[in-house]
Amino acid sequence: MILETFPVGPLQCNCTILGDEQLREAIVIDPGDDVSRIHRRLTERGLTLKQILVTHAHIDHVGGALKLKRLTGAPIYMNENDLPLLEMMGAQAAWLGLSTPETAPPDSVLADGQTVGLQNYAARVLHTPGHTQGSICLHFAPLRLLIAGDTLFAGSIGRTDLPGGDFDQIIESIQSRLMALPDETNVIPGHGPATTIGEERRSNPFLIGV
Ligand SMILES: [Zn+2]
């Protein structure tokens, strides 16, 4: 298995490449920016991109998705509840003083409970609204791996003051969906260092005493 996570763009969104070394297939999660770098990594490793998965439609996570699709032909998957945010890309860019990336509606939706990913490395979609209404996490149970988007961070949680954000809802999503996972689950958040479900259960100040 190939698992590579690196920060992309000015907001340092964690982009992840998950690949199957035998079948030479890969998925990319959250290609927010630096698409030529992502594409170069795929090419260097001889991987064919099968899916582009977007945890939510904030510019720093989805900004490079269409460009990557054009380079590879891979379909874009996103939860439909974030379509309004996708349509606000100009406003999102203006908040951050960035130029507006070209976007297009997803080719496929990511619905709760759906299975996506690779034949040998499949993930279950967990719909975890709160940071945005269409935020999802990807749980690769056999790999003990959670890609958390901006729902859960090491020692923190996603902000809820942007359009579509809801503090009570993100806490409920984390408690009911993410804290239901085993302690040993490795978490790759949308920004910053990796953590585990057990570590966050013990020490995340947003989850203690809730
Ligand atoms: Zn976000």
XYZ file of C-alpha atoms and ligand atoms in Angstrom:
211
model
C 0.000 0.000 0.000
C 1.092 3.534 -0.743
C -0.067 6.167 1.739
C 1.263 9.653 1.307
C -0.079 12.811 2.960
C 1.329 16.270 2.327
C 0.074 19.829 2.845
C -1.033 21.764 -0.243
C -1.794 25.416 -0.888
C -1.586 28.530 1.300
C -3.861 27.012 3.979
C -1.776 23.806 4.072
C -4.660 21.405 3.549
C -3.559 17.785 4.026
C -3.877 16.025 0.672
C -3.657 12.228 0.743
C -2.707 9.767 -1.981
C -3.698 6.171 -1.232
C -2.440 3.655 -3.741
C -2.423 -0.061 -4.439
C 1.112 -1.101 -5.429
C -0.023 -4.312 -7.119
C -2.907 -2.935 -9.180
C -1.181 0.468 -9.729
C -4.380 2.308 -8.835
C -4.892 5.253 -6.502
C -7.352 7.659 -4.991
C -6.630 11.256 -4.030
C -8.406 12.894 -1.109
C -8.703 16.703 -0.895
C -6.602 18.023 -3.792
C -7.019 21.604 -2.622
C -4.081 23.051 -4.549
C -0.617 22.178 -5.920
C -2.197 19.907 -8.511
C 0.971 19.589 -10.575
C 2.771 18.204 -7.514
C -0.050 15.712 -6.845
C -0.090 14.668 -10.485
C 3.696 14.286 -10.538
C 3.581 11.976 -7.494
C 0.988 9.776 -9.218
C 3.026 9.667 -12.414
C 6.312 8.953 -10.631
C 4.739 5.981 -8.894
C 2.974 4.773 -12.045
C -0.470 5.047 -10.452
C -3.747 5.440 -12.338
C -6.112 7.731 -10.480
C -9.546 6.143 -9.978
C -11.363 8.639 -7.760
C -10.984 12.187 -6.463
C -12.663 12.338 -3.050
C -13.490 15.669 -1.421
C -14.236 15.802 2.314
C -16.048 19.152 1.977
C -16.368 22.064 -0.430
C -14.092 24.626 1.193
C -11.705 26.145 -1.329
C -8.573 24.786 0.347
C -9.884 21.189 0.008
C -11.679 21.257 -3.356
C -9.828 24.016 -5.220
C -7.690 21.703 -7.369
C -10.227 18.931 -7.943
C -11.356 19.946 -11.417
C -7.786 20.548 -12.585
C -6.793 17.078 -11.340
C -9.837 15.567 -13.052
C -8.827 17.187 -16.338
C -5.303 15.779 -16.042
C -6.353 12.248 -15.122
C -9.970 11.701 -16.160
C -10.856 10.557 -12.637
C -14.354 11.388 -11.347
C -14.929 13.782 -8.445
C -16.975 12.606 -5.446
C -18.510 14.991 -2.902
C -21.495 15.093 -0.544
C -24.428 16.894 -2.136
C -25.114 19.032 0.949
C -22.005 21.063 0.091
C -23.225 22.043 -3.382
C -24.227 25.537 -2.145
C -20.648 26.063 -0.891
C -19.245 24.941 -4.228
C -21.397 27.595 -5.892
C -19.912 30.201 -3.498
C -16.335 29.632 -4.678
C -15.919 33.288 -5.674
C -16.945 34.415 -2.192
C -14.698 31.814 -0.550
C -11.746 33.032 -2.589
C -12.522 36.639 -1.657
C -12.537 35.818 2.097
C -8.966 34.569 1.744
C -7.705 36.971 -0.912
C -7.121 34.088 -3.332
C -7.984 33.797 -7.001
C -11.130 31.780 -7.737
C -10.428 28.245 -8.967
C -12.674 26.807 -11.638
C -15.021 24.200 -10.191
C -17.697 21.865 -11.528
C -20.436 19.853 -9.845
C -19.226 16.438 -8.638
C -19.599 13.429 -10.910
C -20.878 11.350 -8.017
C -22.176 11.972 -4.529
C -20.665 10.719 -1.280
C -23.615 9.509 0.770
C -23.514 8.241 4.341
C -22.764 4.519 4.493
C -21.556 4.328 0.897
C -18.390 2.395 0.057
C -15.732 4.198 -2.022
C -12.023 3.854 -2.656
C -10.024 1.010 -4.163
C -10.876 -2.649 -4.573
C -8.345 -3.640 -1.896
C -8.590 -0.455 0.185
C -12.227 0.478 0.494
C -13.610 3.179 2.777
C -17.016 3.732 4.302
C -18.400 7.262 4.071
C -19.406 8.829 7.390
C -21.548 11.936 6.949
C -20.382 14.259 9.760
C -22.102 17.645 9.303
C -21.135 20.612 11.450
C -18.018 22.188 9.934
C -20.096 22.293 6.748
C -23.389 20.577 5.971
C -21.723 18.241 3.496
C -18.639 17.327 5.540
C -17.745 13.653 5.397
C -15.044 11.438 6.897
C -13.642 8.331 5.229
C -13.141 5.244 7.398
C -10.777 2.568 6.091
C -11.595 -0.003 8.792
C -9.071 -2.725 7.817
C -6.340 -0.070 7.696
C -7.432 1.431 11.041
C -7.447 4.773 9.277
C -9.788 7.753 9.310
C -9.491 10.683 6.928
C -11.276 13.334 8.961
C -11.389 16.447 6.766
C -11.968 19.517 8.911
C -14.260 17.725 11.388
C -11.612 16.554 13.888
C -8.068 17.845 14.434
C -5.327 16.874 16.896
C -6.486 18.706 20.013
C -9.200 20.671 18.241
C -12.255 20.528 15.981
C -13.313 22.302 12.797
C -14.500 25.893 12.950
C -18.252 26.384 12.735
C -18.499 30.142 12.129
C -18.556 29.944 8.322
C -21.742 29.446 6.231
C -23.202 25.994 6.896
C -21.345 25.637 10.191
C -23.089 24.477 13.387
C -21.203 23.910 16.649
C -23.755 21.606 18.340
C -23.954 19.561 15.155
C -20.190 19.031 14.806
C -19.968 17.905 18.445
C -22.857 15.498 17.846
C -21.212 14.208 14.637
C -17.892 13.602 16.391
C -19.474 11.978 19.434
C -21.895 9.720 17.587
C -19.810 8.774 14.522
C -16.096 9.275 15.210
C -15.919 8.403 18.904
C -17.726 5.158 17.999
C -14.527 4.051 16.224
C -11.798 2.019 17.973
C -9.134 3.883 19.968
C -6.337 2.590 17.752
C -7.808 4.270 14.635
C -5.207 6.599 13.103
C -6.649 9.967 12.146
C -5.382 12.152 9.324
C -7.074 15.526 9.821
C -7.631 18.145 7.141
C -4.837 20.290 8.604
C -1.942 19.705 10.976
C -0.491 16.572 12.548
C -1.988 13.091 12.636
C -3.576 11.735 15.809
C -5.670 8.759 16.953
C -9.269 8.383 18.068
C -8.029 7.229 21.500
C -5.808 10.281 21.938
C -8.654 12.653 21.046
C -11.099 10.768 23.270
C -8.684 11.247 26.196
C -7.442 14.748 25.642
C -9.366 16.817 23.064
C -10.654 19.787 25.106
C -13.760 20.084 22.891
C -14.838 16.535 23.703
C -14.222 16.410 27.437
C -17.280 16.865 29.602
C -19.676 16.956 26.639
Zn -12.901 23.508 5.879
